[in-house]
mmCIF file of C-alpha atoms in Angstrom:
data_model
loop_
_atom_site.group_PDB
_atom_site.id
_atom_site.type_symbol
_atom_site.label_atom_id
_atom_site.label_comp_id
_atom_site.label_asym_id
_atom_site.label_seq_id
_atom_site.Cartn_x
_atom_site.Cartn_y
_atom_site.Cartn_z
ATOM 1 C CA LEU A 1 69.550 112.457 -186.356
ATOM 2 C CA PRO A 2 67.636 115.353 -187.885
ATOM 3 C CA GLY A 3 65.157 117.117 -185.621
ATOM 4 C CA GLY A 4 61.454 116.415 -185.615
ATOM 5 C CA GLY A 5 61.658 112.621 -185.893
ATOM 6 C CA ALA A 6 59.659 110.106 -183.922
ATOM 7 C CA TRP A 7 62.684 109.441 -181.700
ATOM 8 C CA THR A 8 62.190 112.832 -180.054
ATOM 9 C CA THR A 9 59.191 111.372 -178.194
ATOM 10 C CA TRP A 10 60.870 108.143 -177.072
ATOM 11 C CA ARG A 11 60.748 107.518 -173.343
ATOM 12 C CA HIS A 12 63.742 106.040 -171.557
ATOM 13 C CA VAL A 13 63.131 103.975 -168.434
ATOM 14 C CA VAL A 14 65.694 102.604 -165.998
ATOM 15 C CA VAL A 15 64.854 99.095 -164.834
ATOM 16 C CA GLU A 16 66.126 98.347 -161.338
ATOM 17 C CA LEU A 17 66.933 94.722 -160.573
ATOM 18 C CA SER A 18 67.267 93.593 -156.964
ATOM 19 C CA ASP A 19 68.653 90.229 -155.909
ATOM 20 C CA ALA A 20 65.094 88.972 -155.367
ATOM 21 C CA ASP A 21 64.064 90.257 -158.817
ATOM 22 C CA LEU A 22 66.993 88.429 -160.377
ATOM 23 C CA TYR A 23 66.006 85.137 -158.746
ATOM 24 C CA THR A 24 62.339 85.516 -159.741
ATOM 25 C CA ALA A 25 63.230 86.560 -163.283
ATOM 26 C CA PHE A 26 65.661 83.641 -163.543
ATOM 27 C CA ALA A 27 62.963 81.158 -162.498
ATOM 28 C CA ARG A 28 60.336 82.575 -164.871
ATOM 29 C CA ALA A 29 62.682 83.020 -167.809
ATOM 30 C CA THR A 30 64.187 79.562 -167.449
ATOM 31 C CA ALA A 31 60.728 77.975 -167.374
ATOM 32 C CA SER A 32 59.710 79.889 -170.498
ATOM 33 C CA PHE A 33 62.982 79.232 -172.330
ATOM 34 C CA ALA A 34 62.330 75.497 -171.936
ATOM 35 C CA GLN A 35 65.852 74.376 -172.814
ATOM 36 C CA PRO A 36 69.202 74.371 -171.040
ATOM 37 C CA THR A 37 71.183 77.566 -171.418
ATOM 38 C CA THR A 38 74.279 79.237 -170.041
ATOM 39 C CA MET A 39 73.111 82.753 -170.930
ATOM 40 C CA SER A 40 73.470 84.913 -167.836
ATOM 41 C CA SER A 41 71.544 87.604 -169.730
ATOM 42 C CA LEU A 42 68.345 85.526 -169.823
ATOM 43 C CA PRO A 43 66.860 86.825 -166.526
ATOM 44 C CA LEU A 44 67.943 90.370 -167.379
ATOM 45 C CA THR A 45 66.192 90.225 -170.744
ATOM 46 C CA TRP A 46 63.126 88.724 -169.066
ATOM 47 C CA ARG A 47 63.045 91.589 -166.547
ATOM 48 C CA LEU A 48 63.448 94.140 -169.346
ATOM 49 C CA ALA A 49 60.492 92.568 -171.166
ATOM 50 C CA GLU A 50 58.411 92.653 -167.972
ATOM 51 C CA ALA A 51 59.178 96.328 -167.407
ATOM 52 C CA ALA A 52 58.505 97.250 -171.027
ATOM 53 C CA ALA A 53 55.166 95.441 -170.997
ATOM 54 C CA ALA A 54 54.200 97.113 -167.708
ATOM 55 C CA ALA A 55 55.016 100.495 -169.293
ATOM 56 C CA GLY A 56 52.670 99.759 -172.193
ATOM 57 C CA VAL A 57 55.380 99.193 -174.780
ATOM 58 C CA ARG A 58 54.382 96.952 -177.690
ATOM 59 C CA VAL A 59 57.341 97.297 -180.065
ATOM 60 C CA MET A 60 60.982 97.698 -179.036
ATOM 61 C CA LEU A 61 64.260 98.269 -180.807
ATOM 62 C CA SER A 62 66.975 95.872 -179.755
ATOM 63 C CA GLY A 63 70.701 96.307 -180.166
ATOM 64 C CA GLU A 64 71.250 92.593 -180.756
ATOM 65 C CA GLY A 65 73.991 91.958 -183.239
ATOM 66 C CA VAL A 66 76.008 95.120 -182.680
ATOM 67 C CA ASP A 67 78.609 93.484 -180.449
ATOM 68 C CA GLU A 68 78.966 90.442 -182.712
ATOM 69 C CA LEU A 69 79.260 92.541 -185.866
ATOM 70 C CA PHE A 70 81.401 95.420 -184.593
ATOM 71 C CA LEU A 71 83.474 93.418 -182.046
ATOM 72 C CA GLY A 72 81.953 95.087 -179.015
ATOM 73 C CA TYR A 73 82.913 92.421 -176.477
ATOM 74 C CA GLY A 74 86.301 92.922 -174.812
ATOM 75 C CA SER A 75 87.064 89.232 -175.298
ATOM 76 C CA TYR A 76 87.330 89.792 -179.058
ATOM 77 C CA ALA A 77 90.655 91.585 -178.518
ATOM 78 C CA LYS A 78 92.413 88.234 -177.986
ATOM 79 C CA VAL A 79 91.231 86.733 -181.307
ATOM 80 C CA PRO A 80 93.958 88.138 -183.613
ATOM 81 C CA ALA A 81 96.655 86.582 -181.410
ATOM 82 C CA LEU A 82 95.131 83.089 -181.471
ATOM 83 C CA ALA A 83 96.791 80.457 -183.642
ATOM 84 C CA ASP A 84 93.407 78.776 -184.166
ATOM 85 C CA PRO A 85 90.206 80.886 -184.052
ATOM 86 C CA ALA A 86 88.371 77.937 -182.453
ATOM 87 C CA ASP A 87 90.491 78.529 -179.348
ATOM 88 C CA TYR A 88 88.339 81.619 -178.733
ATOM 89 C CA TYR A 89 85.582 79.226 -177.634
ATOM 90 C CA LEU A 90 87.685 76.521 -175.988
ATOM 91 C CA HIS A 91 88.734 77.137 -172.376
ATOM 92 C CA PRO A 92 90.667 74.479 -170.397
ATOM 93 C CA PRO A 93 88.498 74.582 -167.212
ATOM 94 C CA ARG A 94 85.293 74.331 -169.268
ATOM 95 C CA GLU A 95 86.803 71.584 -171.420
ATOM 96 C CA ALA A 96 87.723 69.581 -168.304
ATOM 97 C CA LEU A 97 84.146 69.856 -167.031
ATOM 98 C CA VAL A 98 82.709 68.813 -170.400
ATOM 99 C CA ASP A 99 85.064 65.831 -170.464
ATOM 100 C CA GLN A 100 83.814 64.772 -167.009
ATOM 101 C CA LEU A 101 80.133 65.163 -167.921
ATOM 102 C CA PHE A 102 80.078 63.342 -171.248
ATOM 103 C CA ASP A 103 81.434 60.125 -172.674
ATOM 104 C CA PRO A 104 84.725 60.692 -174.567
ATOM 105 C CA PRO A 105 83.380 60.575 -178.144
ATOM 106 C CA ALA A 106 80.866 63.425 -177.634
ATOM 107 C CA PRO A 107 83.279 66.194 -176.504
ATOM 108 C CA ALA A 108 85.815 65.182 -179.140
ATOM 109 C CA ALA A 109 83.167 65.305 -181.868
ATOM 110 C CA ALA A 110 81.907 68.699 -180.654
ATOM 111 C CA ARG A 111 85.438 70.144 -180.632
ATOM 112 C CA ALA A 112 86.099 68.762 -184.114
ATOM 113 C CA ALA A 113 82.855 70.288 -185.421
ATOM 114 C CA LEU A 114 83.743 73.649 -183.867
ATOM 115 C CA ARG A 115 87.243 73.585 -185.345
ATOM 116 C CA ALA A 116 85.805 72.697 -188.766
ATOM 117 C CA ARG A 117 83.263 75.537 -188.569
ATOM 118 C CA CYS A 118 85.952 78.029 -187.593
ATOM 119 C CA ALA A 119 88.347 76.787 -190.295
ATOM 120 C CA ALA A 120 85.648 77.145 -192.965
ATOM 121 C CA ALA A 121 84.829 80.756 -191.999
ATOM 122 C CA ASP A 122 86.662 83.717 -193.493
ATOM 123 C CA ASP A 123 86.105 85.730 -190.322
ATOM 124 C CA LEU A 124 85.203 84.719 -186.763
ATOM 125 C CA ARG A 125 82.282 87.160 -186.960
ATOM 126 C CA ASP A 126 80.620 84.693 -189.336
ATOM 127 C CA VAL A 127 80.923 81.990 -186.690
ATOM 128 C CA GLU A 128 79.643 84.374 -184.036
ATOM 129 C CA ARG A 129 76.576 85.177 -186.112
ATOM 130 C CA ALA A 130 75.832 81.477 -186.531
ATOM 131 C CA LEU A 131 76.552 80.339 -182.969
ATOM 132 C CA ARG A 132 76.049 83.194 -180.551
ATOM 133 C CA LEU A 133 73.658 85.524 -182.328
ATOM 134 C CA ARG A 134 71.114 82.801 -183.080
ATOM 135 C CA ARG A 135 70.894 82.014 -179.351
ATOM 136 C CA LEU A 136 70.610 85.688 -178.415
ATOM 137 C CA LEU A 137 67.804 86.236 -180.898
ATOM 138 C CA LEU A 138 65.995 83.165 -179.562
ATOM 139 C CA ARG A 139 66.407 84.537 -176.027
ATOM 140 C CA ASN A 140 64.908 87.865 -177.094
ATOM 141 C CA ASP A 141 62.081 86.206 -178.955
ATOM 142 C CA VAL A 142 61.112 83.993 -176.001
ATOM 143 C CA CYS A 143 61.313 86.801 -173.434
ATOM 144 C CA PHE A 144 59.582 89.483 -175.480
ATOM 145 C CA MET A 145 56.872 87.277 -176.976
ATOM 146 C CA ALA A 146 56.015 85.941 -173.502
ATOM 147 C CA HIS A 147 55.108 89.545 -172.693
ATOM 148 C CA THR A 148 53.356 90.202 -176.040
ATOM 149 C CA LEU A 149 56.143 92.483 -177.221
ATOM 150 C CA GLU A 150 57.654 92.686 -180.672
ATOM 151 C CA ALA A 151 61.388 93.378 -180.852
ATOM 152 C CA ARG A 152 63.056 94.788 -183.945
ATOM 153 C CA VAL A 153 66.773 94.316 -184.612
ATOM 154 C CA PRO A 154 67.753 97.201 -186.899
ATOM 155 C CA PHE A 155 71.481 96.449 -186.779
ATOM 156 C CA LEU A 156 70.908 93.139 -188.557
ATOM 157 C CA HIS A 157 69.275 94.778 -191.606
ATOM 158 C CA ASN A 158 69.732 97.471 -194.246
ATOM 159 C CA GLY A 159 73.368 96.888 -195.014
ATOM 160 C CA VAL A 160 74.648 97.230 -191.452
ATOM 161 C CA PRO A 161 76.110 93.669 -191.400
ATOM 162 C CA ASP A 162 77.870 94.368 -194.723
ATOM 163 C CA LEU A 163 79.263 97.614 -193.312
ATOM 164 C CA ALA A 164 80.601 95.742 -190.273
ATOM 165 C CA ARG A 165 82.221 93.051 -192.411
ATOM 166 C CA ALA A 166 83.882 95.734 -194.535
ATOM 167 C CA LEU A 167 85.773 96.903 -191.444
ATOM 168 C CA SER A 168 88.848 94.935 -190.440
ATOM 169 C CA TRP A 169 89.542 93.546 -186.993
ATOM 170 C CA PRO A 170 92.391 96.036 -186.418
ATOM 171 C CA GLU A 171 90.092 98.949 -187.340
ATOM 172 C CA LEU A 172 87.395 97.761 -184.946
ATOM 173 C CA LEU A 173 89.720 96.821 -182.099
ATOM 174 C CA GLN A 174 91.696 100.046 -182.037
ATOM 175 C CA GLY A 175 89.482 101.358 -179.269
#
């Protein structure tokens, strides 16, 4: 970035998270989220929002979307080898648990819907944006708004998603 910009005055703060902080943040975040979730990042995002609010921050930049667009999660490396992209989401131990928890028609219908969504997408990143990113943005919104913070997601605007989609999986996964 060229010198003299506003970013030269940005403060960086490390947020420590003890075991007790994690438990407290989990309880508060879960109560505020008000719906079941499997997101292990929920208490971490809650704690980040708490720390930012305590530091007087009112507007934050969030990196949400970068991993989903530019294949930042290590688990994306297995996608090109999958016969069916839906298998990225389906894991035998989780499937066995789901089958035990719900009556047979529900899991089968959910799997069929997932397979249809994946089959209709040109790229698994489109599915990721619809399934995962929506939940992550909701998580951010709940956590930050509970602390009167506004979060901006610059990687989801100004042509960045188009740039990501222009790059192939092999280009992005080459390390």
